[in-house]
Amino acid sequence: MVRTQPCSVVIGGVTVYAATPAGPRWLPGQNVVVTQGVITGIGSEVRPDLPYTDGAGGHLIPGFVNTHTHLQQSVLRGAGEGLPLLEWLHCVGEFTVAATPEQTYLAALAGGLELLRSGVTTVVEHMWPNPSAAVHDAALRALGELGIRVVFGRGLADRADPTRKWGMDPRLVQSLPEVFAHIADLDARLVDSRITTALAVPNPRCLTPDGMAAVAEYAARQGKTVSIHLLETITDEDMCRLHAARSAVDYLDDGGLLGPRTLAVHCCKLDARGRETLAARGVSVSYNPLSNMRLGSGVAPVPAMLAAGVRVGLGVDGAASNDTQDMLLALRMGAYLQRAHHERADLLPCDEMLHLATRGAAPALGLLDGPTGLAVGDRADLTLLRFDRDFACLPVRDPGATLLTTGSPRVVDTVWVDGEAVIRDGHSTRIAERDLIEQLNGMR
């Protein structure tokens, strides 16, 4: 695994999206000082002893936290187009079973690079259960090479069902003790990297009560995030009521799987009682608007979740259901979908969407929480935007409005992770993009 060292830099003369006591504000002409991967100054300080990046004319924002994706799907764009969720899962599932380490490596490299080029500095990767250590190693190798920060969800399930209605594809099920041992091995190998491990559960239907108890105990003991698809469609609810005589939320709650380190993904069919339970347990939700639209899954009740006190983060989901890894597109559509559904143009303005996209699910992911915007003491995971790279963004009347309504990867100039520029002038500083393009074109 690639070992990383935090870096130091001064980003000079830049307009900063800064956290202030009055809320987030755009502050022009600032020098942002980064020392050993941490922001140590925002203001007029000059540090000639540190490397310098000219930020004049640019806008600096916190790097986005993509709370959900499946990077293996980055070579499956357009898969199962027009199919509802369960049929789509069967289509994509066959690839998951057959995926080789080589395919997984290229997919993770392509998807991870696309995320970085849309301003993402942290990604929650939700791997499907897979007994192959080589497949996991391939994904980790790619992510380590890119330099992105990763919460790497190792997939697990303990109920097998070929139909996938009340369980997981038997070919992908592995005993939980084996999974836990593999995670411990990965943890030892990932020391001093930008990658931490998590537990990735396909859905409530894939864990038995004993399995839930084991996962909850292990996650609590090891301080791990538990990422789980929940109520993406009504299937979770119907199956849990049929087989367990309770709602999907109650099934997980009774199993001890809901807590502050739980990240519930989608939640399109989450009702008022479910929202109350998730809020009471401190669960965070990952909102994936583009995938939900493409699969016809519905509209997550984001305003109601926020009103109930549920933390909400933003996700792109896998490229087989989005079909890009463009976080800026998810930012825009995340707001527009709610406005169309509720017939209200004032829902989820830029500041709220930026909070979702940067801090929204921080507690569940073990990340630093705080107000919206950049502040001294923050980790130097940063994105420099240059709106003048795209005529669609000009003139810039309001940077926030421009970012939300017209922002695209075309305006992403530089991306820093731990103060290291992993994207510069819109391209990776770490990998040969032309070689990757040729390898992707040559895939069969």
Tab-separated table of C-alpha atoms in Angstrom:
chain	number	residue	atom	x	y	z
A	1	MET	CA	0.000	0.000	0.000
A	2	VAL	CA	1.206	3.491	-0.899
A	3	ARG	CA	2.330	5.349	2.222
A	4	THR	CA	1.517	9.058	2.281
A	5	GLN	CA	2.893	12.102	4.031
A	6	PRO	CA	0.887	15.283	4.658
A	7	CYS	CA	2.219	18.273	2.725
A	8	SER	CA	2.555	22.021	3.235
A	9	VAL	CA	1.557	24.749	0.794
A	10	VAL	CA	0.321	28.343	0.573
A	11	ILE	CA	-2.627	29.001	-1.750
A	12	GLY	CA	-2.373	32.726	-2.314
A	13	GLY	CA	-4.812	35.466	-3.300
A	14	VAL	CA	-7.786	33.106	-3.496
A	15	THR	CA	-11.483	33.614	-2.745
A	16	VAL	CA	-12.248	31.232	0.131
A	17	TYR	CA	-15.576	29.655	1.055
A	18	ALA	CA	-14.957	30.177	4.761
A	19	ALA	CA	-16.770	29.200	7.931
A	20	THR	CA	-17.565	32.325	9.971
A	21	PRO	CA	-19.662	32.945	13.105
A	22	ALA	CA	-22.369	34.353	10.816
A	23	GLY	CA	-22.292	31.307	8.553
A	24	PRO	CA	-20.324	30.444	5.425
A	25	ARG	CA	-19.007	33.423	3.457
A	26	TRP	CA	-16.944	33.957	0.297
A	27	LEU	CA	-13.840	35.902	1.371
A	28	PRO	CA	-11.726	37.313	-1.498
A	29	GLY	CA	-7.965	37.803	-1.562
A	30	GLN	CA	-7.047	35.300	1.147
A	31	ASN	CA	-3.812	33.407	1.685
A	32	VAL	CA	-4.552	29.878	2.889
A	33	VAL	CA	-1.609	28.365	4.736
A	34	VAL	CA	-1.409	24.584	4.950
A	35	THR	CA	1.149	23.054	7.295
A	36	GLN	CA	1.635	19.302	7.322
A	37	GLY	CA	-1.792	18.650	5.860
A	38	VAL	CA	-3.745	21.027	8.136
A	39	ILE	CA	-5.036	24.553	7.486
A	40	THR	CA	-3.103	26.788	9.886
A	41	GLY	CA	-4.042	30.183	8.498
A	42	ILE	CA	-6.682	31.976	6.414
A	43	GLY	CA	-5.915	35.659	5.928
A	44	SER	CA	-2.917	37.755	4.939
A	45	GLU	CA	-0.060	35.642	6.322
A	46	VAL	CA	2.895	35.227	3.957
A	47	ARG	CA	5.068	32.119	4.197
A	48	PRO	CA	7.997	32.304	1.744
A	49	ASP	CA	9.387	29.101	3.250
A	50	LEU	CA	6.477	27.035	1.855
A	51	PRO	CA	5.575	26.007	-1.720
A	52	TYR	CA	3.204	28.522	-3.314
A	53	THR	CA	0.147	28.078	-5.551
A	54	ASP	CA	-1.325	31.205	-7.125
A	55	GLY	CA	-5.050	31.115	-6.403
A	56	ALA	CA	-5.856	34.551	-7.846
A	57	GLY	CA	-9.125	34.434	-9.764
A	58	GLY	CA	-9.996	31.072	-8.219
A	59	HIS	CA	-12.473	29.943	-5.559
A	60	LEU	CA	-11.380	27.513	-2.811
A	61	ILE	CA	-13.908	25.164	-1.241
A	62	PRO	CA	-13.713	22.121	1.045
A	63	GLY	CA	-13.213	18.878	-0.848
A	64	PHE	CA	-16.440	16.935	-1.318
A	65	VAL	CA	-17.186	13.782	0.672
A	66	ASN	CA	-18.924	11.273	-1.588
A	67	THR	CA	-20.805	9.143	0.917
A	68	HIS	CA	-21.613	6.234	-1.405
A	69	THR	CA	-20.375	4.484	-4.510
A	70	HIS	CA	-19.453	1.085	-5.975
A	71	LEU	CA	-16.276	1.669	-7.956
A	72	GLN	CA	-16.327	-1.769	-9.583
A	73	GLN	CA	-19.285	-0.498	-11.595
A	74	SER	CA	-17.209	2.191	-13.318
A	75	VAL	CA	-16.842	-0.133	-16.311
A	76	LEU	CA	-20.596	-0.889	-16.366
A	77	ARG	CA	-22.031	2.474	-17.394
A	78	GLY	CA	-25.524	2.043	-18.836
A	79	ALA	CA	-25.917	-1.474	-17.431
A	80	GLY	CA	-29.503	-2.646	-17.041
A	81	GLU	CA	-30.900	0.598	-18.438
A	82	GLY	CA	-34.667	0.681	-17.899
A	83	LEU	CA	-34.734	-2.162	-15.343
A	84	PRO	CA	-36.193	-1.761	-11.841
A	85	LEU	CA	-33.904	-2.324	-8.859
A	86	LEU	CA	-34.198	-6.101	-8.305
A	87	GLU	CA	-33.823	-6.941	-12.005
A	88	TRP	CA	-30.986	-4.432	-12.285
A	89	LEU	CA	-29.265	-6.084	-9.298
A	90	HIS	CA	-29.346	-9.456	-11.035
A	91	CYS	CA	-27.796	-7.884	-14.138
A	92	VAL	CA	-25.026	-6.122	-12.234
A	93	GLY	CA	-24.636	-9.032	-9.830
A	94	GLU	CA	-23.421	-11.355	-12.557
A	95	PHE	CA	-20.565	-8.980	-13.284
A	96	THR	CA	-19.760	-8.761	-9.565
A	97	VAL	CA	-19.433	-12.541	-9.370
A	98	ALA	CA	-17.235	-12.695	-12.470
A	99	ALA	CA	-15.136	-9.558	-11.837
A	100	THR	CA	-11.398	-10.153	-12.008
A	101	PRO	CA	-8.725	-8.257	-10.075
A	102	GLU	CA	-7.612	-6.646	-13.335
A	103	GLN	CA	-11.122	-5.371	-14.106
A	104	THR	CA	-11.539	-4.175	-10.530
A	105	TYR	CA	-8.244	-2.284	-10.609
A	106	LEU	CA	-9.097	-0.431	-13.822
A	107	ALA	CA	-12.648	0.295	-12.646
A	108	ALA	CA	-11.476	1.715	-9.317
A	109	LEU	CA	-8.790	3.767	-11.037
A	110	ALA	CA	-11.252	5.207	-13.567
A	111	GLY	CA	-14.034	5.853	-11.067
A	112	GLY	CA	-11.723	7.271	-8.427
A	113	LEU	CA	-10.096	9.615	-10.916
A	114	GLU	CA	-13.503	10.811	-12.093
A	115	LEU	CA	-14.437	11.553	-8.477
A	116	LEU	CA	-11.254	13.548	-7.909
A	117	ARG	CA	-11.812	15.519	-11.090
A	118	SER	CA	-15.246	16.559	-9.786
A	119	GLY	CA	-13.794	17.851	-6.512
A	120	VAL	CA	-14.184	14.764	-4.308
A	121	THR	CA	-11.420	14.283	-1.747
A	122	THR	CA	-13.050	11.528	0.350
A	123	VAL	CA	-15.058	8.589	-0.959
A	124	VAL	CA	-17.029	5.902	0.856
A	125	GLU	CA	-16.515	2.802	-1.268
A	126	HIS	CA	-19.209	0.174	-0.646
A	127	MET	CA	-17.818	-3.125	-1.915
A	128	TRP	CA	-20.219	-5.983	-2.547
A	129	PRO	CA	-19.448	-9.142	-0.557
A	130	ASN	CA	-16.732	-11.103	-2.323
A	131	PRO	CA	-14.538	-13.905	-0.959
A	132	SER	CA	-11.636	-12.914	-3.228
A	133	ALA	CA	-8.848	-11.124	-1.373
A	134	ALA	CA	-7.224	-10.356	-4.744
A	135	VAL	CA	-10.279	-8.335	-5.850
A	136	HIS	CA	-10.093	-6.192	-2.736
A	137	ASP	CA	-6.344	-5.749	-3.104
A	138	ALA	CA	-6.846	-4.561	-6.681
A	139	ALA	CA	-9.324	-1.866	-5.638
A	140	LEU	CA	-7.096	-0.741	-2.780
A	141	ARG	CA	-4.054	-0.598	-5.046
A	142	ALA	CA	-5.876	1.736	-7.447
A	143	LEU	CA	-7.187	4.007	-4.701
A	144	GLY	CA	-3.779	4.189	-3.064
A	145	GLU	CA	-2.192	5.203	-6.351
A	146	LEU	CA	-4.752	7.993	-6.870
A	147	GLY	CA	-4.127	9.525	-3.438
A	148	ILE	CA	-7.803	10.022	-2.613
A	149	ARG	CA	-9.039	9.582	0.961
A	150	VAL	CA	-11.164	6.446	1.313
A	151	VAL	CA	-13.554	4.837	3.769
A	152	PHE	CA	-13.338	1.342	2.294
A	153	GLY	CA	-16.443	-0.728	3.046
A	154	ARG	CA	-15.626	-4.441	3.004
A	155	GLY	CA	-18.803	-6.250	1.952
A	156	LEU	CA	-20.401	-8.916	4.132
A	157	ALA	CA	-23.597	-10.954	4.454
A	158	ASP	CA	-24.588	-14.134	6.293
A	159	ARG	CA	-27.928	-15.056	4.707
A	160	ALA	CA	-27.762	-16.712	1.283
A	161	ASP	CA	-30.650	-16.545	-1.183
A	162	PRO	CA	-30.311	-17.002	-4.962
A	163	THR	CA	-33.315	-14.692	-5.544
A	164	ARG	CA	-31.666	-11.919	-3.488
A	165	LYS	CA	-35.086	-11.056	-2.033
A	166	TRP	CA	-34.270	-12.426	1.451
A	167	GLY	CA	-30.515	-12.730	1.361
A	168	MET	CA	-27.435	-12.430	-0.830
A	169	ASP	CA	-26.172	-14.316	-3.874
A	170	PRO	CA	-24.730	-17.530	-2.325
A	171	ARG	CA	-21.646	-17.272	-4.524
A	172	LEU	CA	-20.625	-14.102	-2.704
A	173	VAL	CA	-21.424	-15.088	0.883
A	174	GLN	CA	-18.468	-15.683	3.213
A	175	SER	CA	-18.471	-16.496	6.916
A	176	LEU	CA	-18.392	-13.408	9.128
A	177	PRO	CA	-15.319	-14.560	11.114
A	178	GLU	CA	-13.424	-14.820	7.820
A	179	VAL	CA	-14.544	-11.334	6.832
A	180	PHE	CA	-13.529	-9.866	10.191
A	181	ALA	CA	-10.122	-11.525	9.915
A	182	HIS	CA	-9.666	-10.066	6.445
A	183	ILE	CA	-10.564	-6.576	7.691
A	184	ALA	CA	-8.014	-6.902	10.515
A	185	ASP	CA	-5.369	-7.886	7.971
A	186	LEU	CA	-6.281	-4.888	5.782
A	187	ASP	CA	-6.109	-2.548	8.782
A	188	ALA	CA	-2.567	-3.682	9.521
A	189	ARG	CA	-1.533	-3.098	5.912
A	190	LEU	CA	-3.256	0.297	5.589
A	191	VAL	CA	-1.422	2.011	8.436
A	192	ASP	CA	-0.095	5.440	7.370
A	193	SER	CA	-2.236	5.440	4.236
A	194	ARG	CA	-5.313	7.561	3.442
A	195	ILE	CA	-7.556	4.504	3.534
A	196	THR	CA	-9.546	3.227	6.509
A	197	THR	CA	-11.866	0.226	6.510
A	198	ALA	CA	-15.575	-0.030	7.209
A	199	LEU	CA	-18.296	-2.696	7.070
A	200	ALA	CA	-20.536	-2.700	3.981
A	201	VAL	CA	-23.873	-4.496	4.307
A	202	PRO	CA	-25.909	-4.895	1.075
A	203	ASN	CA	-29.271	-4.387	2.846
A	204	PRO	CA	-31.234	-5.492	5.948
A	205	ARG	CA	-32.311	-8.688	4.180
A	206	CYS	CA	-28.738	-9.994	3.964
A	207	LEU	CA	-28.076	-10.328	7.692
A	208	THR	CA	-29.631	-12.760	10.134
A	209	PRO	CA	-30.297	-11.565	13.706
A	210	ASP	CA	-27.125	-13.362	14.818
A	211	GLY	CA	-25.250	-11.752	11.944
A	212	MET	CA	-26.472	-8.291	12.903
A	213	ALA	CA	-25.353	-8.838	16.477
A	214	ALA	CA	-21.904	-9.944	15.326
A	215	VAL	CA	-21.521	-7.002	12.953
A	216	ALA	CA	-22.726	-4.509	15.558
A	217	GLU	CA	-20.339	-5.894	18.186
A	218	TYR	CA	-17.344	-5.898	15.841
A	219	ALA	CA	-18.056	-2.399	14.520
A	220	ALA	CA	-18.442	-0.974	18.035
A	221	ARG	CA	-15.294	-2.687	19.307
A	222	GLN	CA	-13.189	-1.572	16.344
A	223	GLY	CA	-14.759	1.876	15.849
A	224	LYS	CA	-15.942	1.098	12.310
A	225	THR	CA	-18.547	2.706	10.078
A	226	VAL	CA	-21.379	0.401	8.997
A	227	SER	CA	-22.717	1.331	5.552
A	228	ILE	CA	-26.021	-0.319	4.604
A	229	HIS	CA	-28.512	0.154	1.775
A	230	LEU	CA	-31.858	0.812	3.442
A	231	LEU	CA	-35.309	1.276	1.915
A	232	GLU	CA	-34.014	2.139	-1.533
A	233	THR	CA	-37.342	0.698	-2.665
A	234	ILE	CA	-40.242	-0.848	-0.764
A	235	THR	CA	-38.660	-4.328	-1.044
A	236	ASP	CA	-36.778	-4.006	2.266
A	237	GLU	CA	-40.003	-3.141	4.050
A	238	ASP	CA	-42.072	-5.879	2.412
A	239	MET	CA	-39.497	-8.619	2.995
A	240	CYS	CA	-38.795	-7.665	6.614
A	241	ARG	CA	-42.493	-7.608	7.426
A	242	LEU	CA	-42.998	-10.942	5.655
A	243	HIS	CA	-40.049	-12.791	7.211
A	244	ALA	CA	-39.423	-10.910	10.474
A	245	ALA	CA	-42.865	-9.437	11.228
A	246	ARG	CA	-41.490	-5.937	11.661
A	247	SER	CA	-40.427	-2.935	9.622
A	248	ALA	CA	-36.980	-2.771	8.057
A	249	VAL	CA	-35.920	-0.009	10.456
A	250	ASP	CA	-37.200	-1.937	13.484
A	251	TYR	CA	-35.478	-5.096	12.242
A	252	LEU	CA	-32.134	-3.288	12.202
A	253	ASP	CA	-32.849	-1.465	15.446
A	254	ASP	CA	-33.756	-4.669	17.273
A	255	GLY	CA	-30.551	-6.180	15.931
A	256	GLY	CA	-28.464	-3.355	17.386
A	257	LEU	CA	-27.235	-2.156	14.007
A	258	LEU	CA	-28.437	1.458	14.236
A	259	GLY	CA	-26.079	3.934	15.876
A	260	PRO	CA	-23.914	7.038	15.346
A	261	ARG	CA	-21.483	5.128	13.107
A	262	THR	CA	-24.271	3.758	10.872
A	263	LEU	CA	-24.580	5.190	7.366
A	264	ALA	CA	-27.985	4.297	5.887
A	265	VAL	CA	-27.906	4.594	2.100
A	266	HIS	CA	-30.869	5.857	0.012
A	267	CYS	CA	-33.843	5.728	2.442
A	268	CYS	CA	-36.299	6.665	-0.328
A	269	LYS	CA	-39.148	4.905	1.502
A	270	LEU	CA	-38.290	6.073	5.024
A	271	ASP	CA	-41.493	7.028	6.853
A	272	ALA	CA	-41.992	9.421	9.774
A	273	ARG	CA	-41.539	6.705	12.411
A	274	GLY	CA	-38.376	5.527	10.708
A	275	ARG	CA	-37.023	9.069	10.610
A	276	GLU	CA	-37.639	9.432	14.333
A	277	THR	CA	-35.787	6.183	15.028
A	278	LEU	CA	-32.794	7.085	12.861
A	279	ALA	CA	-32.591	10.527	14.491
A	280	ALA	CA	-32.799	9.038	17.979
A	281	ARG	CA	-29.985	6.570	17.223
A	282	GLY	CA	-27.777	9.208	15.579
A	283	VAL	CA	-27.776	7.451	12.183
A	284	SER	CA	-26.634	9.387	9.105
A	285	VAL	CA	-28.184	8.958	5.654
A	286	SER	CA	-26.497	8.982	2.242
A	287	TYR	CA	-28.677	10.747	-0.356
A	288	ASN	CA	-28.095	9.499	-3.921
A	289	PRO	CA	-30.458	11.469	-6.180
A	290	LEU	CA	-29.186	10.458	-9.621
A	291	SER	CA	-29.244	6.723	-8.942
A	292	ASN	CA	-32.695	7.004	-7.376
A	293	MET	CA	-33.980	8.786	-10.470
A	294	ARG	CA	-32.360	6.399	-12.953
A	295	LEU	CA	-33.715	3.263	-11.261
A	296	GLY	CA	-37.120	4.801	-10.541
A	297	SER	CA	-36.631	4.143	-6.840
A	298	GLY	CA	-38.289	7.331	-5.658
A	299	VAL	CA	-37.314	10.534	-3.891
A	300	ALA	CA	-35.598	10.411	-0.512
A	301	PRO	CA	-37.475	12.648	1.969
A	302	VAL	CA	-34.439	14.834	2.605
A	303	PRO	CA	-36.205	17.955	3.974
A	304	ALA	CA	-38.231	15.794	6.355
A	305	MET	CA	-35.129	13.893	7.459
A	306	LEU	CA	-33.265	17.113	8.169
A	307	ALA	CA	-36.270	18.507	10.040
A	308	ALA	CA	-36.341	15.338	12.161
A	309	GLY	CA	-32.683	15.775	13.082
A	310	VAL	CA	-31.233	13.101	10.791
A	311	ARG	CA	-27.781	13.882	9.393
A	312	VAL	CA	-27.699	13.642	5.577
A	313	GLY	CA	-24.688	13.368	3.270
A	314	LEU	CA	-24.520	13.349	-0.525
A	315	GLY	CA	-23.547	10.380	-2.709
A	316	VAL	CA	-23.200	9.581	-6.395
A	317	ASP	CA	-23.742	5.781	-6.152
A	318	GLY	CA	-22.106	3.379	-8.591
A	319	ALA	CA	-21.598	4.154	-12.261
A	320	ALA	CA	-23.970	1.353	-13.274
A	321	SER	CA	-26.901	3.356	-11.908
A	322	ASN	CA	-25.842	7.004	-12.087
A	323	ASP	CA	-24.016	6.683	-14.641
A	324	THR	CA	-21.158	9.033	-13.823
A	325	GLN	CA	-19.054	9.713	-10.756
A	326	ASP	CA	-19.641	13.456	-11.085
A	327	MET	CA	-20.233	14.915	-7.632
A	328	LEU	CA	-21.020	18.370	-9.007
A	329	LEU	CA	-23.869	16.898	-11.019
A	330	ALA	CA	-25.137	15.128	-7.876
A	331	LEU	CA	-24.930	18.460	-6.035
A	332	ARG	CA	-27.172	20.153	-8.597
A	333	MET	CA	-29.616	17.299	-9.085
A	334	GLY	CA	-29.815	16.723	-5.336
A	335	ALA	CA	-31.316	20.181	-4.966
A	336	TYR	CA	-33.374	20.211	-8.153
A	337	LEU	CA	-35.019	16.825	-7.498
A	338	GLN	CA	-36.321	18.004	-4.122
A	339	ARG	CA	-37.531	21.293	-5.592
A	340	ALA	CA	-39.438	19.534	-8.359
A	341	HIS	CA	-40.913	16.943	-5.987
A	342	HIS	CA	-42.041	19.506	-3.396
A	343	GLU	CA	-42.835	22.268	-5.931
A	344	ARG	CA	-40.654	24.723	-3.995
A	345	ALA	CA	-37.750	26.606	-5.557
A	346	ASP	CA	-36.340	27.650	-2.167
A	347	LEU	CA	-35.349	24.153	-1.002
A	348	LEU	CA	-31.696	23.172	-0.522
A	349	PRO	CA	-29.807	26.291	-1.642
A	350	CYS	CA	-26.068	26.174	-2.215
A	351	ASP	CA	-24.983	26.522	1.429
A	352	GLU	CA	-27.211	23.628	2.492
A	353	MET	CA	-26.105	21.443	-0.409
A	354	LEU	CA	-22.457	22.188	0.317
A	355	HIS	CA	-23.018	21.165	3.920
A	356	LEU	CA	-24.526	17.867	2.743
A	357	ALA	CA	-21.624	17.366	0.343
A	358	THR	CA	-18.864	18.095	2.869
A	359	ARG	CA	-19.962	17.686	6.493
A	360	GLY	CA	-23.386	16.061	6.249
A	361	ALA	CA	-22.477	12.508	7.303
A	362	ALA	CA	-19.229	13.303	9.129
A	363	PRO	CA	-20.137	11.617	12.465
A	364	ALA	CA	-20.966	8.293	10.808
A	365	LEU	CA	-17.669	8.319	8.902
A	366	GLY	CA	-15.466	9.273	11.836
A	367	LEU	CA	-14.551	12.548	10.091
A	368	LEU	CA	-14.086	15.969	11.654
A	369	ASP	CA	-17.455	17.642	12.118
A	370	GLY	CA	-18.017	21.376	12.116
A	371	PRO	CA	-19.702	24.327	10.425
A	372	THR	CA	-20.010	24.661	6.664
A	373	GLY	CA	-16.935	26.115	4.985
A	374	LEU	CA	-13.182	26.108	5.554
A	375	ALA	CA	-11.656	26.951	8.910
A	376	VAL	CA	-8.279	26.888	10.626
A	377	GLY	CA	-7.700	23.407	11.998
A	378	ASP	CA	-9.454	21.652	9.120
A	379	ARG	CA	-7.695	18.898	7.236
A	380	ALA	CA	-6.316	20.302	3.972
A	381	ASP	CA	-8.644	18.403	1.640
A	382	LEU	CA	-9.402	21.240	-0.762
A	383	THR	CA	-10.689	22.018	-4.248
A	384	LEU	CA	-9.730	25.065	-6.282
A	385	LEU	CA	-12.373	26.098	-8.817
A	386	ARG	CA	-11.713	28.330	-11.804
A	387	PHE	CA	-15.067	29.339	-13.244
A	388	ASP	CA	-13.369	31.067	-16.175
A	389	ARG	CA	-12.524	27.636	-17.591
A	390	ASP	CA	-16.171	27.289	-18.668
A	391	PHE	CA	-18.216	29.948	-20.480
A	392	ALA	CA	-21.364	28.393	-18.968
A	393	CYS	CA	-20.283	29.811	-15.594
A	394	LEU	CA	-19.671	33.390	-16.701
A	395	PRO	CA	-20.195	36.031	-15.516
A	396	VAL	CA	-19.976	34.949	-11.879
A	397	ARG	CA	-22.700	36.946	-10.131
A	398	ASP	CA	-22.713	34.775	-7.008
A	399	PRO	CA	-20.054	32.041	-6.594
A	400	GLY	CA	-22.427	29.775	-4.676
A	401	ALA	CA	-25.211	30.100	-7.208
A	402	THR	CA	-22.741	29.535	-10.053
A	403	LEU	CA	-21.330	26.439	-8.372
A	404	LEU	CA	-24.760	24.918	-7.764
A	405	THR	CA	-26.414	25.760	-11.066
A	406	THR	CA	-23.608	25.470	-13.638
A	407	GLY	CA	-20.566	23.931	-11.926
A	408	SER	CA	-18.999	20.928	-13.669
A	409	PRO	CA	-15.648	19.070	-13.618
A	410	ARG	CA	-14.492	21.541	-16.287
A	411	VAL	CA	-14.010	24.174	-13.563
A	412	VAL	CA	-12.074	21.934	-11.147
A	413	ASP	CA	-8.465	23.120	-11.400
A	414	THR	CA	-6.579	21.703	-8.403
A	415	VAL	CA	-7.506	19.170	-5.730
A	416	TRP	CA	-5.429	18.724	-2.585
A	417	VAL	CA	-5.652	15.773	-0.189
A	418	ASP	CA	-3.631	16.221	3.012
A	419	GLY	CA	-2.130	19.271	1.330
A	420	GLU	CA	-0.850	17.203	-1.615
A	421	ALA	CA	-2.015	18.302	-5.061
A	422	VAL	CA	-3.373	15.048	-6.533
A	423	ILE	CA	-5.167	16.934	-9.349
A	424	ARG	CA	-3.538	19.899	-11.058
A	425	ASP	CA	-4.926	21.735	-14.085
A	426	GLY	CA	-7.767	19.201	-14.079
A	427	HIS	CA	-5.536	16.134	-14.407
A	428	SER	CA	-3.982	13.563	-12.090
A	429	THR	CA	-0.488	14.257	-10.821
A	430	ARG	CA	-0.044	10.589	-9.922
A	431	ILE	CA	-1.142	8.404	-12.816
A	432	ALA	CA	-0.724	8.408	-16.593
A	433	GLU	CA	-4.236	9.211	-17.800
A	434	ARG	CA	-3.495	8.350	-21.443
A	435	ASP	CA	-2.391	4.835	-20.458
A	436	LEU	CA	-5.594	4.390	-18.449
A	437	ILE	CA	-7.714	5.487	-21.409
A	438	GLU	CA	-6.006	2.956	-23.669
A	439	GLN	CA	-6.503	0.147	-21.145
A	440	LEU	CA	-10.200	0.989	-20.711
A	441	ASN	CA	-10.702	1.104	-24.463
A	442	GLY	CA	-9.064	-2.317	-24.711
A	443	MET	CA	-11.347	-3.994	-22.121
A	444	ARG	CA	-13.528	-6.904	-23.166
